[in-house]
């Protein structure tokens, strides 16, 4: 107690001083007697009193808080509590009418008013108060004045003989100062510590009796409410209450008991504080209260002693001996158990146990599959409920239990064809009994499986992907797929199309990201290495491609919700792309028009879309469609947030931008590790495609004044490479690509090749492709071709003519290929040359402008823009139409300039040299 | 270089219009050969690439002729001697030179240039301060690159009186420049130069010319040209870019200005209408408000830089023109020679 009040010592002294003021005019004892008298009355009529006590306890609790607030001068709190008090008092109006205004209430009103007046007078103190408090003080003062007008007589009466407080003061004085809060202890002794109890023991009789009264008050309360079906618990409280006061005097009180009582009360007071609004409801269902109270006890940390007391008690009582166990009884019992579901104090584990037991009983007594299915549904539901927080993931073992249950449920459903289940079967139209009619059970097995699948994802998300645990968990994926498959066959027979679509999507979601090695091998025409493996292959059934095709097409045809179809299309494309069916994938992507409206989809679908685009790009790369690959990857890569966009991790730099809540949401969106797309592979593919596009382009447009970049990121990497003061041999993938780009710039394809394809890059990137060798060959070929182009762009000005044979030797390309590449360049006007067929040479036309000419061209361009700008100034001065040149003249000027660029200099040059 | 005649009268083609001949106190400049050699030597020893060397010219004024008889260089600025006092250095140099009986009248300064880029703010400012203090001051611009190609390039410039006035008032707004009626052509005036040597030196030169080889004599017939042209074009392009930027800036300014003018106009009209209505109702008119406070005119961009850039562009163009015309002549000559052979 002293500890508790050490902080508020100044206010406490004030309190006592205020009490001192009253002390001199406090001689009488009548009040005390009346108090005792009323106590006796209460004893006689119990039931009424329980309601009254509850009200009064609420009031005392509030009063206690107010007094506390007064002590620490927290006016805002005081005001708030006072308002609540008034409300609570109003609620207990009828009781008050019957019993009269409770004296403690009057006392508080009087004290509060005094206290406030005192505070009001204390100008200095008021100045020190913060704004909030000062405001609250003035409001409270006005309020209490108005309020007290109604109780003027009572207050006056109280003020005349405030013997109560006087008595207290006298008692307290011989003791330590800490006891000055006795008044508080009286109003609601709930907050008193065990020490206080011990200390108070030698107190005088009236005090003890008073104490008895309040203790009994709380004790009685719990007794009356608990009495209905929880006798021993309630009486226990009473005992502890009376013991602490009675035996305490004999100094033989066991500390434990005192503690017990105290914590109980503390609990209750806190619970009351929290649950004030619950009060009226509670009153309505008094019979439920016992259970709830018990539950709250458990929460208070007393699980070991009383945890599940009602349940334990119930268990043997599940069915009274000799009761005939039939469907109705079991259903009733089931409902009983389910009632507790979702309630605060329910022991979820025990509930699951109970349900299992019930299932066993049902099975034992051959009550039919209907009831069993019903119970199973509920068991699974309870398993999901086990974790109260949706964000948290299930424990793996719980989840496994859940798997078992679903498996069993499906077993039953498969065995018994006559069970109808559905979400929309009303509770009362269920048919669980054994009869000729088919069973009708409420519940949706699809939802349960979906939930199970989600939990699986959650478990995977929350497991460290580099641990053995992850591998172990991943092994269960097979079971999940199995269950989904079974559900699929079940629903194909019984479910609606909507349900089928949903379960198909689940199936697709578990299929699309897996590479079908068997089909791959089969398509290559390879026989399995060993006989047994081949057998296994044959027994495994159809290709995933066929399955995907079938499922997706069904969804395309039947689905009515857009989301499922979108997901199915994306998964389908992903699957195509993964298996290098580039054209199908591309066509599907283009036909779906997803690119146009994907930004309206929800984030998970967008993540799926991003994954699909990336996979599409990688597929294009494998097929040698460098440009398509680059375009597909551009969006993801250019943002620099590939990790986030693919849902494969959160970026650190965003930490300050999002709060914990957002982070949680984002975490939930993450794709489990086993579905990740390798980011390094992705970046490498992107950079290599950018290199193959950009380097020839750069060489071709070296003198262009306004050349644009194809890939910003690639340029960035190049610049980073240039900034290195000392260039060692490349280490990382990026450095390799940069080094290769430099080699390619010089037309040195061999070096470029050795940088792109080597041991390091193989292990880092290329080996991740299923058809490694083919990809590498494609890449070499591309490097040779693009190097040839770059070489011609860069060095054509040095040559008068060059033989194609030499070129083909230099780049190790066949002559027809060289021929076709050069022809293409000539046609596109990239290379000013002609092919001399008989000698197989390329004759350069030397039409590339010299650097001086280039410069002059640039200057001309700049001057053009200068003139334009100048004209604009002039326009402004003269009005729009009075331009220096009029409109069409200007146009012709520009045209002339362009013409000059195209052909002018060529003719000129040919003439001159 | 030995083939140089005693008096190279540098043509006034650079700054074609010498607008200030009427009232300029200096009509002609006579330079001692010694000064020329000293300047050339200074650059040779100190300047490299695009670095610029500077120095002080000393001499005296005779009638309307400025005679430059001596000069001394400024040391190159390096970062370690930031506290180097230029004025102090100049004063001491001049005092020392007086002790050895050299003309000590400060008559201007000289500066080397890189491909003819010298029209800059810095030059303008320092020439202004010179001319402000000593009316006869000139700035000699020495182009080492052209000189190395075989023709000595030394030009003397002065600020025109108009520009002097503008600089005095420091009014570089578009309006100010318009009022002064100054264009890039009227910023600098070029003063003709005569190089004077003593008779003894002239004799020596004649003798040397007889002795020198043909190759030495015809250095200026060098046909390679593109390098010089490229450099010039590069610089010209940079200036043009600057010019474009300036124009865009000015454009936005004038657009803002006209927009504001419109707003102002509308506001005034509305105010007038309102006042007329009030008058008809017999109420007092609205109080006058400071219209300039409500519509703060946008900050006009300083136009001096644009003017300088234009001057510089003009300079480059002249250079290029000169260079190409010479080169064309050379080419024709070479063609004819080849045909002849």
PDB file of N, CA, C and O in Angstrom, chain A residues 850-860 862-863 865-874 876-877, chain B residues 178 226 229-231 233-234 236-238 240-241 243-245 247-248 250-251 253-256 258 313:
ATOM      1  N   UNK A 850      31.824  12.468 -92.284  1.00  0.00           N
ATOM      2  CA  UNK A 850      32.997  12.569 -91.423  1.00  0.00           C
ATOM      3  C   UNK A 850      32.591  13.286 -90.144  1.00  0.00           C
ATOM      4  O   UNK A 850      31.474  13.823 -90.034  1.00  0.00           O
ATOM      5  N   UNK A 851      33.498  13.310 -89.223  1.00  0.00           N
ATOM      6  CA  UNK A 851      33.125  13.903 -87.946  1.00  0.00           C
ATOM      7  C   UNK A 851      32.818  15.388 -88.102  1.00  0.00           C
ATOM      8  O   UNK A 851      31.930  15.927 -87.450  1.00  0.00           O
ATOM      9  N   UNK A 852      33.572  16.017 -89.033  1.00  0.00           N
ATOM     10  CA  UNK A 852      33.299  17.437 -89.256  1.00  0.00           C
ATOM     11  C   UNK A 852      31.910  17.632 -89.829  1.00  0.00           C
ATOM     12  O   UNK A 852      31.141  18.491 -89.374  1.00  0.00           O
ATOM     13  N   UNK A 853      31.549  16.762 -90.738  1.00  0.00           N
ATOM     14  CA  UNK A 853      30.221  16.866 -91.324  1.00  0.00           C
ATOM     15  C   UNK A 853      29.143  16.592 -90.284  1.00  0.00           C
ATOM     16  O   UNK A 853      28.110  17.259 -90.231  1.00  0.00           O
ATOM     17  N   UNK A 854      29.442  15.596 -89.469  1.00  0.00           N
ATOM     18  CA  UNK A 854      28.489  15.304 -88.392  1.00  0.00           C
ATOM     19  C   UNK A 854      28.262  16.523 -87.524  1.00  0.00           C
ATOM     20  O   UNK A 854      27.149  16.859 -87.156  1.00  0.00           O
ATOM     21  N   UNK A 855      29.396  17.131 -87.227  1.00  0.00           N
ATOM     22  CA  UNK A 855      29.342  18.302 -86.369  1.00  0.00           C
ATOM     23  C   UNK A 855      28.494  19.383 -87.024  1.00  0.00           C
ATOM     24  O   UNK A 855      27.652  20.015 -86.394  1.00  0.00           O
ATOM     25  N   UNK A 856      28.749  19.563 -88.319  1.00  0.00           N
ATOM     26  CA  UNK A 856      28.008  20.599 -89.036  1.00  0.00           C
ATOM     27  C   UNK A 856      26.523  20.278 -89.019  1.00  0.00           C
ATOM     28  O   UNK A 856      25.692  21.170 -88.850  1.00  0.00           O
ATOM     29  N   UNK A 857      26.212  18.996 -89.156  1.00  0.00           N
ATOM     30  CA  UNK A 857      24.800  18.608 -89.124  1.00  0.00           C
ATOM     31  C   UNK A 857      24.182  18.934 -87.775  1.00  0.00           C
ATOM     32  O   UNK A 857      23.079  19.472 -87.683  1.00  0.00           O
ATOM     33  N   UNK A 858      24.917  18.572 -86.753  1.00  0.00           N
ATOM     34  CA  UNK A 858      24.402  18.860 -85.407  1.00  0.00           C
ATOM     35  C   UNK A 858      24.178  20.354 -85.232  1.00  0.00           C
ATOM     36  O   UNK A 858      23.168  20.796 -84.684  1.00  0.00           O
ATOM     37  N   UNK A 859      25.166  21.098 -85.722  1.00  0.00           N
ATOM     38  CA  UNK A 859      25.058  22.546 -85.588  1.00  0.00           C
ATOM     39  C   UNK A 859      23.819  23.047 -86.312  1.00  0.00           C
ATOM     40  O   UNK A 859      23.065  23.871 -85.777  1.00  0.00           O
ATOM     41  N   UNK A 860      23.598  22.511 -87.488  1.00  0.00           N
ATOM     42  CA  UNK A 860      22.443  22.942 -88.258  1.00  0.00           C
ATOM     43  C   UNK A 860      21.168  22.655 -87.477  1.00  0.00           C
ATOM     44  O   UNK A 860      20.263  23.494 -87.396  1.00  0.00           O
ATOM     45  N   UNK A 862      20.836  22.391 -84.302  1.00  0.00           N
ATOM     46  CA  UNK A 862      20.733  23.295 -83.162  1.00  0.00           C
ATOM     47  C   UNK A 862      20.300  24.677 -83.597  1.00  0.00           C
ATOM     48  O   UNK A 862      19.496  25.336 -82.926  1.00  0.00           O
ATOM     49  N   UNK A 863      20.846  25.084 -84.701  1.00  0.00           N
ATOM     50  CA  UNK A 863      20.466  26.402 -85.179  1.00  0.00           C
ATOM     51  C   UNK A 863      18.989  26.416 -85.531  1.00  0.00           C
ATOM     52  O   UNK A 863      18.309  27.416 -85.291  1.00  0.00           O
ATOM     53  N   UNK A 865      16.618  24.791 -84.105  1.00  0.00           N
ATOM     54  CA  UNK A 865      15.814  24.960 -82.885  1.00  0.00           C
ATOM     55  C   UNK A 865      15.968  26.376 -82.340  1.00  0.00           C
ATOM     56  O   UNK A 865      15.022  26.959 -81.804  1.00  0.00           O
ATOM     57  N   UNK A 866      17.164  26.931 -82.532  1.00  0.00           N
ATOM     58  CA  UNK A 866      17.383  28.303 -82.074  1.00  0.00           C
ATOM     59  C   UNK A 866      16.459  29.254 -82.816  1.00  0.00           C
ATOM     60  O   UNK A 866      15.805  30.114 -82.220  1.00  0.00           O
ATOM     61  N   UNK A 867      16.402  29.059 -84.097  1.00  0.00           N
ATOM     62  CA  UNK A 867      15.550  29.925 -84.908  1.00  0.00           C
ATOM     63  C   UNK A 867      14.107  29.782 -84.456  1.00  0.00           C
ATOM     64  O   UNK A 867      13.384  30.777 -84.311  1.00  0.00           O
ATOM     65  N   UNK A 868      13.710  28.550 -84.232  1.00  0.00           N
ATOM     66  CA  UNK A 868      12.345  28.318 -83.802  1.00  0.00           C
ATOM     67  C   UNK A 868      12.040  29.067 -82.509  1.00  0.00           C
ATOM     68  O   UNK A 868      11.011  29.735 -82.379  1.00  0.00           O
ATOM     69  N   UNK A 869      12.958  28.918 -81.567  1.00  0.00           N
ATOM     70  CA  UNK A 869      12.766  29.597 -80.290  1.00  0.00           C
ATOM     71  C   UNK A 869      12.676  31.097 -80.476  1.00  0.00           C
ATOM     72  O   UNK A 869      11.842  31.774 -79.873  1.00  0.00           O
ATOM     73  N   UNK A 870      13.540  31.565 -81.330  1.00  0.00           N
ATOM     74  CA  UNK A 870      13.576  32.995 -81.576  1.00  0.00           C
ATOM     75  C   UNK A 870      12.246  33.471 -82.155  1.00  0.00           C
ATOM     76  O   UNK A 870      11.721  34.511 -81.773  1.00  0.00           O
ATOM     77  N   UNK A 871      11.748  32.662 -83.062  1.00  0.00           N
ATOM     78  CA  UNK A 871      10.483  33.029 -83.679  1.00  0.00           C
ATOM     79  C   UNK A 871       9.375  33.092 -82.654  1.00  0.00           C
ATOM     80  O   UNK A 871       8.480  33.939 -82.736  1.00  0.00           O
ATOM     81  N   UNK A 872       9.464  32.175 -81.740  1.00  0.00           N
ATOM     82  CA  UNK A 872       8.422  32.173 -80.720  1.00  0.00           C
ATOM     83  C   UNK A 872       8.426  33.498 -79.945  1.00  0.00           C
ATOM     84  O   UNK A 872       7.374  34.051 -79.628  1.00  0.00           O
ATOM     85  N   UNK A 873       9.619  33.960 -79.628  1.00  0.00           N
ATOM     86  CA  UNK A 873       9.714  35.250 -78.956  1.00  0.00           C
ATOM     87  C   UNK A 873       9.101  36.332 -79.821  1.00  0.00           C
ATOM     88  O   UNK A 873       8.334  37.182 -79.367  1.00  0.00           O
ATOM     89  N   UNK A 874       9.415  36.220 -81.082  1.00  0.00           N
ATOM     90  CA  UNK A 874       8.924  37.229 -82.009  1.00  0.00           C
ATOM     91  C   UNK A 874       7.411  37.179 -82.119  1.00  0.00           C
ATOM     92  O   UNK A 874       6.745  38.206 -82.127  1.00  0.00           O
ATOM     93  N   UNK A 876       5.363  36.297 -79.977  1.00  0.00           N
ATOM     94  CA  UNK A 876       4.769  36.867 -78.778  1.00  0.00           C
ATOM     95  C   UNK A 876       4.691  38.378 -78.879  1.00  0.00           C
ATOM     96  O   UNK A 876       3.741  39.006 -78.415  1.00  0.00           O
ATOM     97  N   UNK A 877       5.715  38.916 -79.478  1.00  0.00           N
ATOM     98  CA  UNK A 877       5.758  40.359 -79.587  1.00  0.00           C
ATOM     99  C   UNK A 877       4.753  40.877 -80.617  1.00  0.00           C
ATOM    100  O   UNK A 877       4.115  41.895 -80.429  1.00  0.00           O
TER     101      UNK A 877
ATOM    102  N   UNK B 178      17.483  48.032 -74.550  1.00  0.00           N
ATOM    103  CA  UNK B 178      16.739  48.546 -75.684  1.00  0.00           C
ATOM    104  C   UNK B 178      16.896  50.065 -75.761  1.00  0.00           C
ATOM    105  O   UNK B 178      17.110  50.639 -76.828  1.00  0.00           O
ATOM    106  N   UNK B 226      40.716  20.331 -90.943  1.00  0.00           N
ATOM    107  CA  UNK B 226      39.485  19.876 -90.296  1.00  0.00           C
ATOM    108  C   UNK B 226      39.571  19.973 -88.772  1.00  0.00           C
ATOM    109  O   UNK B 226      38.563  20.227 -88.116  1.00  0.00           O
ATOM    110  N   UNK B 229      38.682  23.437 -87.692  1.00  0.00           N
ATOM    111  CA  UNK B 229      37.273  23.681 -87.957  1.00  0.00           C
ATOM    112  C   UNK B 229      36.388  22.949 -86.947  1.00  0.00           C
ATOM    113  O   UNK B 229      35.416  23.496 -86.425  1.00  0.00           O
ATOM    114  N   UNK B 230      36.751  21.707 -86.696  1.00  0.00           N
ATOM    115  CA  UNK B 230      35.950  20.916 -85.764  1.00  0.00           C
ATOM    116  C   UNK B 230      35.882  21.579 -84.399  1.00  0.00           C
ATOM    117  O   UNK B 230      34.819  21.705 -83.810  1.00  0.00           O
ATOM    118  N   UNK B 231      37.053  22.015 -83.960  1.00  0.00           N
ATOM    119  CA  UNK B 231      37.106  22.667 -82.653  1.00  0.00           C
ATOM    120  C   UNK B 231      36.202  23.893 -82.635  1.00  0.00           C
ATOM    121  O   UNK B 231      35.411  24.102 -81.710  1.00  0.00           O
ATOM    122  N   UNK B 233      33.699  24.551 -84.539  1.00  0.00           N
ATOM    123  CA  UNK B 233      32.291  24.180 -84.603  1.00  0.00           C
ATOM    124  C   UNK B 233      31.802  23.726 -83.227  1.00  0.00           C
ATOM    125  O   UNK B 233      30.695  24.062 -82.797  1.00  0.00           O
ATOM    126  N   UNK B 234      32.647  22.952 -82.571  1.00  0.00           N
ATOM    127  CA  UNK B 234      32.269  22.464 -81.246  1.00  0.00           C
ATOM    128  C   UNK B 234      31.937  23.645 -80.330  1.00  0.00           C
ATOM    129  O   UNK B 234      30.883  23.674 -79.672  1.00  0.00           O
ATOM    130  N   UNK B 236      31.300  26.675 -81.177  1.00  0.00           N
ATOM    131  CA  UNK B 236      30.169  27.412 -81.700  1.00  0.00           C
ATOM    132  C   UNK B 236      28.866  26.757 -81.266  1.00  0.00           C
ATOM    133  O   UNK B 236      27.912  27.432 -80.845  1.00  0.00           O
ATOM    134  N   UNK B 237      28.879  25.424 -81.313  1.00  0.00           N
ATOM    135  CA  UNK B 237      27.673  24.698 -80.925  1.00  0.00           C
ATOM    136  C   UNK B 237      27.326  24.925 -79.459  1.00  0.00           C
ATOM    137  O   UNK B 237      26.166  25.118 -79.110  1.00  0.00           O
ATOM    138  N   UNK B 238      28.346  24.911 -78.650  1.00  0.00           N
ATOM    139  CA  UNK B 238      28.103  25.142 -77.215  1.00  0.00           C
ATOM    140  C   UNK B 238      27.446  26.506 -77.002  1.00  0.00           C
ATOM    141  O   UNK B 238      26.484  26.648 -76.254  1.00  0.00           O
ATOM    142  N   UNK B 240      25.746  28.172 -79.151  1.00  0.00           N
ATOM    143  CA  UNK B 240      24.390  28.161 -79.686  1.00  0.00           C
ATOM    144  C   UNK B 240      23.436  27.541 -78.674  1.00  0.00           C
ATOM    145  O   UNK B 240      22.314  28.024 -78.474  1.00  0.00           O
ATOM    146  N   UNK B 241      23.911  26.498 -78.029  1.00  0.00           N
ATOM    147  CA  UNK B 241      23.076  25.884 -76.984  1.00  0.00           C
ATOM    148  C   UNK B 241      22.749  26.893 -75.899  1.00  0.00           C
ATOM    149  O   UNK B 241      21.594  27.024 -75.465  1.00  0.00           O
ATOM    150  N   UNK B 243      22.724  30.017 -76.116  1.00  0.00           N
ATOM    151  CA  UNK B 243      21.844  31.014 -76.685  1.00  0.00           C
ATOM    152  C   UNK B 243      20.400  30.516 -76.658  1.00  0.00           C
ATOM    153  O   UNK B 243      19.482  31.246 -76.264  1.00  0.00           O
ATOM    154  N   UNK B 244      20.230  29.257 -77.066  1.00  0.00           N
ATOM    155  CA  UNK B 244      18.883  28.685 -77.075  1.00  0.00           C
ATOM    156  C   UNK B 244      18.282  28.755 -75.691  1.00  0.00           C
ATOM    157  O   UNK B 244      17.122  29.160 -75.516  1.00  0.00           O
ATOM    158  N   UNK B 245      19.073  28.363 -74.730  1.00  0.00           N
ATOM    159  CA  UNK B 245      18.562  28.385 -73.354  1.00  0.00           C
ATOM    160  C   UNK B 245      18.123  29.780 -72.961  1.00  0.00           C
ATOM    161  O   UNK B 245      17.050  29.980 -72.389  1.00  0.00           O
ATOM    162  N   UNK B 247      17.228  32.145 -74.842  1.00  0.00           N
ATOM    163  CA  UNK B 247      16.033  32.564 -75.561  1.00  0.00           C
ATOM    164  C   UNK B 247      14.794  31.955 -74.925  1.00  0.00           C
ATOM    165  O   UNK B 247      13.771  32.628 -74.756  1.00  0.00           O
ATOM    166  N   UNK B 248      14.925  30.687 -74.562  1.00  0.00           N
ATOM    167  CA  UNK B 248      13.778  30.038 -73.929  1.00  0.00           C
ATOM    168  C   UNK B 248      13.425  30.762 -72.637  1.00  0.00           C
ATOM    169  O   UNK B 248      12.257  31.033 -72.345  1.00  0.00           O
ATOM    170  N   UNK B 250      13.994  33.831 -71.924  1.00  0.00           N
ATOM    171  CA  UNK B 250      13.390  35.120 -72.239  1.00  0.00           C
ATOM    172  C   UNK B 250      11.958  34.936 -72.703  1.00  0.00           C
ATOM    173  O   UNK B 250      11.071  35.730 -72.362  1.00  0.00           O
ATOM    174  N   UNK B 251      11.766  33.875 -73.442  1.00  0.00           N
ATOM    175  CA  UNK B 251      10.434  33.586 -73.950  1.00  0.00           C
ATOM    176  C   UNK B 251       9.436  33.406 -72.813  1.00  0.00           C
ATOM    177  O   UNK B 251       8.360  33.988 -72.800  1.00  0.00           O
ATOM    178  N   UNK B 253       9.737  34.443 -69.875  1.00  0.00           N
ATOM    179  CA  UNK B 253       9.581  35.727 -69.181  1.00  0.00           C
ATOM    180  C   UNK B 253       8.563  36.592 -69.881  1.00  0.00           C
ATOM    181  O   UNK B 253       7.639  37.129 -69.257  1.00  0.00           O
ATOM    182  N   UNK B 254       8.737  36.699 -71.194  1.00  0.00           N
ATOM    183  CA  UNK B 254       7.844  37.635 -71.882  1.00  0.00           C
ATOM    184  C   UNK B 254       6.418  37.101 -71.889  1.00  0.00           C
ATOM    185  O   UNK B 254       5.469  37.870 -71.837  1.00  0.00           O
ATOM    186  N   UNK B 255       6.299  35.760 -71.914  1.00  0.00           N
ATOM    187  CA  UNK B 255       4.949  35.215 -71.871  1.00  0.00           C
ATOM    188  C   UNK B 255       4.295  35.519 -70.514  1.00  0.00           C
ATOM    189  O   UNK B 255       3.149  35.952 -70.450  1.00  0.00           O
ATOM    190  N   UNK B 256       5.063  35.320 -69.469  1.00  0.00           N
ATOM    191  CA  UNK B 256       4.540  35.625 -68.139  1.00  0.00           C
ATOM    192  C   UNK B 256       4.126  37.088 -68.039  1.00  0.00           C
ATOM    193  O   UNK B 256       3.085  37.425 -67.488  1.00  0.00           O
ATOM    194  N   UNK B 258       3.271  39.125 -70.414  1.00  0.00           N
ATOM    195  CA  UNK B 258       2.062  39.504 -71.162  1.00  0.00           C
ATOM    196  C   UNK B 258       0.825  38.962 -70.458  1.00  0.00           C
ATOM    197  O   UNK B 258      -0.216  39.617 -70.425  1.00  0.00           O
ATOM    198  N   UNK B 313      29.418  34.391 -80.608  1.00  0.00           N
ATOM    199  CA  UNK B 313      29.030  33.606 -81.789  1.00  0.00           C
ATOM    200  C   UNK B 313      29.482  34.331 -83.053  1.00  0.00           C
ATOM    201  O   UNK B 313      30.051  33.739 -83.975  1.00  0.00           O
TER     202      UNK B 313
END
